Amino acid sequence: MIGFDVLTLLGGLTTGIATGVAGNAVYAGLSKTKLLLPITDHRKRSLTKNWRGSFIMPEENGKFEEVEISLHLEVKGKSILGSGSYSNTTLSLKGGFFRDDYFYLNYENSDKAIFQRGMMIFYWPNNPVEIKGKFLGIRRVKDRIAAGDIVLRVK
C-alpha cells in the first residue's frame, strides 16, 4: 500500500501543475486582450482627415532626400481608403488596422501603366495630430526598392 506521505506529495504535485497550467492560460488570455479590443469610432474619425508631411528617401550615394507628401484618408468600417500625392506622382491607398495603435496603407501608382507599389506602417498614438511610420516599396523612377521614414501631420 501507498503511504499517506506519498499520497500527500502526489496531491500537492498535481495541484501545483494544474495551478501553473491554469495561471499560464489566464496570463496568455489577458496579454492578448488588447488585440481583441475594437478600434473606437472616435479614433476612426480622427484618422479621417487630410494629412501633410514628408518622407526621407535614402539615395545611392549615402545622402537622403526629403520629399513632401499629402494624403487624404477615410475610414470605412475596418478599412482605410485614400489618395496621396508627392512630386508628380498620385497614389491610391488601401489599408486597415493591425490594432488600435497601428495601421497600414498599401499604395500603388494611380496610373496603372506605372509599376509602383509599396506599404506604409504607422504608429498611431493617442494624440493623432502627428503620425510616424516606415515605408517600403518600389521606386517608380529608378526601378529599385526604397525604404525610409515618413511623418504626417494634420493639415
Coordinates of N, CA and C in Angstrom, one line a residue:
M1 N 0.8 -1.2 0.0 CA 0.0 0.0 0.0 C 0.9 1.3 0.0
I2 N 0.3 2.3 -0.6 CA 1.0 3.6 -0.6 C 0.7 4.3 0.7
G3 N 1.8 4.9 1.2 CA 1.7 5.6 2.5 C 1.1 7.0 2.3
F4 N 0.6 7.5 3.5 CA 0.0 8.8 3.5 C 0.9 9.9 3.0
D5 N 2.2 9.8 3.3 CA 3.1 10.9 2.8 C 3.2 10.9 1.3
V6 N 3.2 9.7 0.7 CA 3.3 9.7 -0.8 C 2.1 10.2 -1.4
L7 N 0.9 9.9 -0.9 CA -0.4 10.5 -1.4 C -0.4 12.0 -1.3
T8 N 0.1 12.5 -0.1 CA 0.1 13.9 0.1 C 1.1 14.6 -0.9
L9 N 2.2 14.0 -1.1 CA 3.2 14.5 -2.1 C 2.6 14.5 -3.5
L10 N 1.9 13.4 -3.9 CA 1.3 13.4 -5.3 C 0.2 14.4 -5.4
G11 N -0.6 14.6 -4.4 CA -1.7 15.5 -4.4 C -1.2 17.0 -4.6
G12 N -0.1 17.3 -3.8 CA 0.5 18.6 -3.9 C 1.1 18.9 -5.2
L13 N 1.8 17.8 -5.8 CA 2.4 18.0 -7.1 C 1.4 18.2 -8.2
T14 N 0.3 17.4 -8.1 CA -0.8 17.5 -9.1 C -1.4 18.9 -9.0
T15 N -1.7 19.4 -7.8 CA -2.3 20.7 -7.6 C -1.3 21.8 -8.1
G16 N -0.1 21.7 -7.9 CA 0.9 22.7 -8.4 C 1.0 22.7 -9.9
I17 N 0.9 21.6 -10.5 CA 1.0 21.5 -12.0 C -0.3 22.1 -12.6
A18 N -1.5 21.8 -12.0 CA -2.7 22.3 -12.5 C -2.8 23.8 -12.3
T19 N -2.3 24.3 -11.2 CA -2.3 25.8 -10.9 C -1.4 26.5 -11.9
G20 N -0.2 25.9 -12.2 CA 0.7 26.5 -13.2 C 0.1 26.6 -14.6
V21 N -0.6 25.5 -15.0 CA -1.2 25.5 -16.3 C -2.3 26.5 -16.4
A22 N -3.2 26.6 -15.4 CA -4.3 27.5 -15.4 C -3.8 28.9 -15.3
G23 N -2.7 29.2 -14.5 CA -2.2 30.5 -14.4 C -1.6 31.0 -15.8
N24 N -0.9 30.1 -16.5 CA -0.4 30.4 -17.8 C -1.5 30.7 -18.8
A25 N -2.5 30.0 -18.7 CA -3.7 30.2 -19.7 C -4.3 31.6 -19.4
V26 N -4.5 31.9 -18.1 CA -5.1 33.2 -17.8 C -4.2 34.3 -18.2
Y27 N -2.9 34.2 -18.0 CA -1.9 35.2 -18.4 C -1.9 35.4 -19.9
A28 N -1.9 34.3 -20.6 CA -1.9 34.4 -22.1 C -3.2 35.1 -22.6
G29 N -4.3 34.8 -22.0 CA -5.6 35.4 -22.4 C -5.6 36.9 -22.1
L30 N -5.1 37.3 -20.9 CA -5.0 38.7 -20.5 C -4.0 39.5 -21.4
S31 N -2.9 38.9 -21.7 CA -1.9 39.7 -22.5 C -2.4 39.9 -24.0
K32 N -3.3 39.1 -24.4 CA -3.8 39.2 -25.8 C -5.1 40.0 -25.9
T33 N -5.6 40.4 -24.7 CA -6.9 41.2 -24.7 C -6.9 42.4 -25.5
K34 N -5.7 43.1 -25.5 CA -5.6 44.4 -26.3 C -5.9 44.1 -27.8
L35 N -5.5 42.9 -28.3 CA -5.7 42.6 -29.7 C -7.2 42.4 -30.0
L36 N -8.0 42.1 -29.0 CA -9.4 41.9 -29.2 C -10.2 43.2 -29.1
L37 N -9.6 44.2 -28.6 CA -10.4 45.4 -28.4 C -10.7 46.1 -29.7
P38 N -11.9 46.6 -29.9 CA -12.3 47.2 -31.2 C -11.7 48.6 -31.3
I39 N -11.5 49.0 -32.6 CA -11.0 50.4 -32.8 C -12.2 51.3 -32.6
T40 N -12.1 52.3 -31.7 CA -13.2 53.1 -31.4 C -13.5 54.0 -32.6
D41 N -14.8 54.4 -32.6 CA -15.3 55.3 -33.7 C -14.6 56.7 -33.6
H42 N -14.3 57.1 -32.3 CA -13.6 58.4 -32.1 C -12.2 58.4 -32.8
R43 N -11.5 57.3 -32.6 CA -10.2 57.1 -33.2 C -10.3 57.1 -34.8
K44 N -11.3 56.4 -35.2 CA -11.5 56.3 -36.7 C -11.7 57.7 -37.3
R45 N -12.6 58.5 -36.6 CA -12.9 59.8 -37.1 C -11.7 60.7 -37.1
S46 N -10.8 60.5 -36.1 CA -9.6 61.3 -36.0 C -8.6 61.0 -37.1
L47 N -8.7 59.8 -37.7 CA -7.8 59.5 -38.8 C -8.4 60.0 -40.2
T48 N -9.7 60.1 -40.3 CA -10.3 60.6 -41.5 C -10.1 62.1 -41.7
K49 N -9.0 62.4 -42.3 CA -8.6 63.8 -42.4 C -7.6 63.9 -43.6
N50 N -7.2 65.2 -43.8 CA -6.1 65.4 -44.8 C -4.8 65.5 -44.0
W51 N -3.8 64.9 -44.5 CA -2.5 64.8 -43.8 C -1.4 65.4 -44.7
R52 N -0.5 66.1 -44.1 CA 0.6 66.6 -44.9 C 1.9 66.3 -44.1
G53 N 3.0 65.9 -44.9 CA 4.2 65.7 -44.2 C 5.3 65.4 -45.2
S54 N 6.2 64.6 -44.8 CA 7.4 64.3 -45.7 C 7.9 62.9 -45.4
F55 N 8.6 62.3 -46.4 CA 9.3 61.1 -46.2 C 10.7 61.2 -46.5
I56 N 11.6 60.5 -45.9 CA 13.0 60.5 -46.1 C 13.4 59.3 -47.0
M57 N 13.9 59.7 -48.2 CA 14.3 58.6 -49.1 C 15.8 58.5 -49.2
P58 N 16.4 57.4 -48.8 CA 17.9 57.2 -48.9 C 18.3 57.1 -50.4
E59 N 19.4 57.8 -50.7 CA 19.9 57.8 -52.1 C 21.1 56.8 -52.1
E60 N 21.5 56.5 -53.4 CA 22.6 55.6 -53.5 C 23.9 56.1 -53.0
N61 N 24.2 57.4 -53.0 CA 25.4 58.0 -52.6 C 25.5 58.2 -51.1
G62 N 24.6 57.6 -50.4 CA 24.6 57.8 -48.9 C 23.9 59.0 -48.4
K63 N 23.4 59.9 -49.3 CA 22.7 61.1 -48.9 C 21.2 60.7 -48.8
F64 N 20.4 61.7 -48.3 CA 19.0 61.5 -48.1 C 18.2 62.6 -48.8
E65 N 17.1 62.2 -49.3 CA 16.2 63.2 -50.0 C 14.9 63.3 -49.2
E66 N 14.6 64.5 -48.8 CA 13.3 64.7 -48.1 C 12.2 65.1 -49.1
V67 N 11.1 64.4 -49.2 CA 10.1 64.6 -50.2 C 8.8 65.0 -49.5
E68 N 8.1 66.0 -49.9 CA 6.9 66.4 -49.3 C 5.7 65.6 -49.9
I69 N 4.8 65.2 -49.0 CA 3.7 64.3 -49.4 C 2.4 64.8 -48.7
S70 N 1.3 64.6 -49.4 CA 0.0 64.9 -48.8 C -0.9 63.7 -49.0
L71 N -1.7 63.3 -48.0 CA -2.6 62.2 -48.1 C -4.0 62.6 -47.6
H72 N -5.0 62.0 -48.2 CA -6.4 62.2 -47.8 C -6.8 60.8 -47.4
L73 N -7.2 60.6 -46.1 CA -7.6 59.2 -45.7 C -9.1 59.3 -45.2
E74 N -9.8 58.2 -45.4 CA -11.1 58.0 -44.9 C -11.2 56.6 -44.4
V75 N -11.8 56.4 -43.2 CA -12.0 55.1 -42.6 C -13.5 54.7 -42.8
K76 N -13.6 53.5 -43.4 CA -14.9 52.9 -43.6 C -14.9 51.5 -43.0
G77 N -15.6 51.4 -41.9 CA -15.6 50.1 -41.2 C -14.2 49.9 -40.6
K78 N -13.6 48.7 -41.0 CA -12.2 48.4 -40.6 C -11.2 48.7 -41.7
S79 N -11.7 49.3 -42.8 CA -10.8 49.6 -43.9 C -10.4 51.1 -43.9
I80 N -9.3 51.4 -44.5 CA -8.8 52.7 -44.7 C -8.6 52.9 -46.2
L81 N -9.3 53.9 -46.8 CA -9.1 54.2 -48.2 C -8.6 55.6 -48.3
G82 N -7.9 55.9 -49.4 CA -7.5 57.3 -49.6 C -6.7 57.5 -50.9
S83 N -6.1 58.7 -50.9 CA -5.2 59.0 -52.1 C -4.1 59.9 -51.5
G84 N -3.1 59.9 -52.3 CA -1.9 60.7 -51.9 C -1.2 61.3 -53.1
S85 N -0.4 62.3 -52.8 CA 0.4 62.8 -53.9 C 1.7 63.4 -53.4
Y86 N 2.7 63.3 -54.2 CA 4.0 63.9 -54.0 C 4.7 64.1 -55.4
S87 N 5.5 65.1 -55.5 CA 6.1 65.5 -56.7 C 5.1 65.4 -57.8
N88 N 5.3 64.6 -58.9 CA 4.3 64.5 -60.0 C 3.7 63.1 -59.9
T89 N 3.5 62.6 -58.7 CA 3.0 61.2 -58.6 C 1.7 61.2 -57.7
T90 N 0.7 60.5 -58.2 CA -0.5 60.3 -57.4 C -0.6 58.9 -57.0
L91 N -1.0 58.6 -55.8 CA -1.1 57.3 -55.2 C -2.5 56.9 -54.9
S92 N -2.9 55.6 -55.0 CA -4.1 55.1 -54.5 C -3.7 54.3 -53.2
L93 N -4.5 54.5 -52.1 CA -4.2 53.9 -50.8 C -5.3 53.0 -50.4
K94 N -5.0 51.9 -49.8 CA -5.9 51.0 -49.2 C -5.3 50.3 -48.1
G95 N -5.9 50.2 -46.9 CA -5.3 49.6 -45.8 C -6.3 49.2 -44.7
G96 N -5.7 49.1 -43.5 CA -6.6 48.7 -42.4 C -5.8 48.8 -41.1
F97 N -6.3 48.3 -40.0 CA -5.8 48.4 -38.7 C -5.2 47.0 -38.2
F98 N -4.0 47.1 -37.7 CA -3.4 45.9 -37.0 C -4.0 45.8 -35.6
R99 N -4.0 46.9 -34.9 CA -4.6 47.1 -33.6 C -5.1 48.5 -33.5
D100 N -5.5 48.9 -32.3 CA -5.9 50.3 -32.1 C -4.8 51.3 -32.3
D101 N -3.6 50.9 -32.1 CA -2.5 51.9 -32.2 C -1.5 51.7 -33.4
Y102 N -1.8 50.8 -34.3 CA -1.0 50.6 -35.5 C -2.0 50.4 -36.7
F103 N -1.6 51.0 -37.8 CA -2.4 50.8 -39.0 C -1.4 50.7 -40.2
Y104 N -1.9 50.2 -41.3 CA -1.1 50.1 -42.5 C -1.8 50.6 -43.7
L105 N -1.0 51.1 -44.7 CA -1.6 51.5 -46.0 C -0.8 50.9 -47.1
N106 N -1.4 50.1 -48.0 CA -0.8 49.6 -49.2 C -1.0 50.7 -50.2
Y107 N 0.0 51.0 -51.0 CA -0.1 52.0 -52.0 C 0.3 51.5 -53.4
E108 N -0.2 52.2 -54.4 CA 0.2 51.9 -55.8 C -0.1 53.2 -56.6
N109 N 0.7 53.3 -57.7 CA 0.5 54.5 -58.5 C -0.9 54.5 -59.1
S110 N -1.5 55.6 -59.2 CA -2.8 55.7 -59.7 C -2.8 55.4 -61.2
D111 N -1.7 55.7 -61.9 CA -1.6 55.3 -63.3 C -1.2 53.9 -63.4
K112 N -2.1 53.0 -63.8 CA -1.8 51.6 -63.8 C -0.7 51.2 -64.7
A113 N -0.3 52.0 -65.7 CA 0.8 51.7 -66.6 C 2.1 51.8 -65.9
I114 N 2.2 52.5 -64.7 CA 3.4 52.7 -64.0 C 3.5 51.7 -62.8
F115 N 4.5 50.9 -62.8 CA 4.7 49.9 -61.7 C 5.3 50.5 -60.5
Q116 N 4.5 50.9 -59.5 CA 5.0 51.4 -58.3 C 4.0 51.0 -57.2
R117 N 4.6 50.2 -56.3 CA 3.8 49.6 -55.2 C 4.6 49.6 -53.9
G118 N 3.9 49.6 -52.8 CA 4.6 49.5 -51.5 C 3.6 49.5 -50.4
M119 N 4.2 49.6 -49.2 CA 3.4 49.6 -47.9 C 4.0 50.6 -46.9
M120 N 3.1 51.2 -46.2 CA 3.4 52.1 -45.1 C 2.8 51.5 -43.8
I121 N 3.6 51.5 -42.8 CA 3.0 51.1 -41.5 C 3.2 52.3 -40.5
F122 N 2.2 52.7 -39.8 CA 2.2 53.8 -38.9 C 1.9 53.4 -37.5
Y123 N 2.6 54.1 -36.6 CA 2.2 54.1 -35.2 C 1.3 55.2 -34.9
W124 N 0.2 55.0 -34.3 CA -0.9 56.0 -34.2 C -1.1 56.2 -32.7
P125 N -0.5 57.2 -32.1 CA -0.6 57.4 -30.7 C -2.0 58.0 -30.3
N126 N -2.2 58.2 -29.0 CA -3.4 58.7 -28.5 C -3.7 60.1 -29.0
N127 N -2.6 60.9 -29.3 CA -2.8 62.2 -29.8 C -2.6 62.2 -31.3
P128 N -3.6 61.9 -32.1 CA -3.4 61.7 -33.5 C -3.3 63.0 -34.3
V129 N -2.5 63.9 -33.9 CA -2.2 65.1 -34.6 C -1.0 64.9 -35.5
E130 N -0.1 63.9 -35.1 CA 1.1 63.6 -35.8 C 1.2 62.0 -35.8
I131 N 1.5 61.5 -37.0 CA 1.7 60.0 -37.1 C 3.0 59.8 -37.7
K132 N 3.7 58.8 -37.2 CA 5.1 58.4 -37.7 C 5.1 57.0 -38.2
G133 N 5.8 56.7 -39.2 CA 5.9 55.3 -39.6 C 7.1 55.1 -40.6
K134 N 7.0 53.9 -41.2 CA 8.0 53.5 -42.1 C 7.3 53.1 -43.4
F135 N 8.1 53.2 -44.5 CA 7.5 52.7 -45.8 C 8.5 51.8 -46.5
L136 N 8.0 50.9 -47.3 CA 8.8 50.0 -48.1 C 8.1 49.9 -49.5
G137 N 8.8 50.1 -50.6 CA 8.2 50.0 -51.8 C 9.2 50.0 -53.0
I138 N 8.6 50.0 -54.2 CA 9.4 50.0 -55.4 C 9.3 51.4 -56.0
R139 N 10.5 52.0 -56.2 CA 10.5 53.4 -56.7 C 10.1 53.4 -58.2
R140 N 9.3 54.3 -58.6 CA 8.8 54.4 -59.9 C 9.9 54.8 -60.9
V141 N 10.7 55.7 -60.5 CA 11.7 56.3 -61.5 C 12.9 55.3 -61.6
K142 N 13.4 54.8 -60.6 CA 14.7 54.0 -60.6 C 14.5 52.5 -60.6
D143 N 13.3 52.0 -60.5 CA 13.0 50.6 -60.5 C 13.8 49.9 -59.4
R144 N 13.9 50.5 -58.3 CA 14.6 49.9 -57.1 C 13.7 49.9 -55.9
I145 N 14.1 49.1 -54.9 CA 13.4 49.0 -53.7 C 13.8 50.2 -52.9
A146 N 12.8 50.9 -52.3 CA 13.0 52.0 -51.4 C 12.4 51.8 -50.1
A147 N 13.1 52.3 -49.1 CA 12.6 52.2 -47.7 C 13.0 53.5 -46.9
G148 N 12.2 53.9 -46.0 CA 12.5 55.1 -45.2 C 11.5 55.4 -44.2
D149 N 11.6 56.6 -43.6 CA 10.7 57.1 -42.6 C 9.7 58.0 -43.2
I150 N 8.5 58.1 -42.6 CA 7.5 59.0 -43.0 C 6.8 59.7 -41.8
V151 N 6.6 60.9 -41.8 CA 5.9 61.7 -40.7 C 4.8 62.5 -41.4
L152 N 3.6 62.4 -40.8 CA 2.5 63.2 -41.3 C 1.8 64.0 -40.2
R153 N 1.3 65.1 -40.5 CA 0.6 66.0 -39.5 C -0.7 66.4 -40.1
V154 N -1.7 66.6 -39.3 CA -3.0 67.1 -39.7 C -2.8 68.4 -40.5
K155 N -3.4 68.5 -41.6 CA -3.4 69.7 -42.5 C -4.1 70.9 -41.8

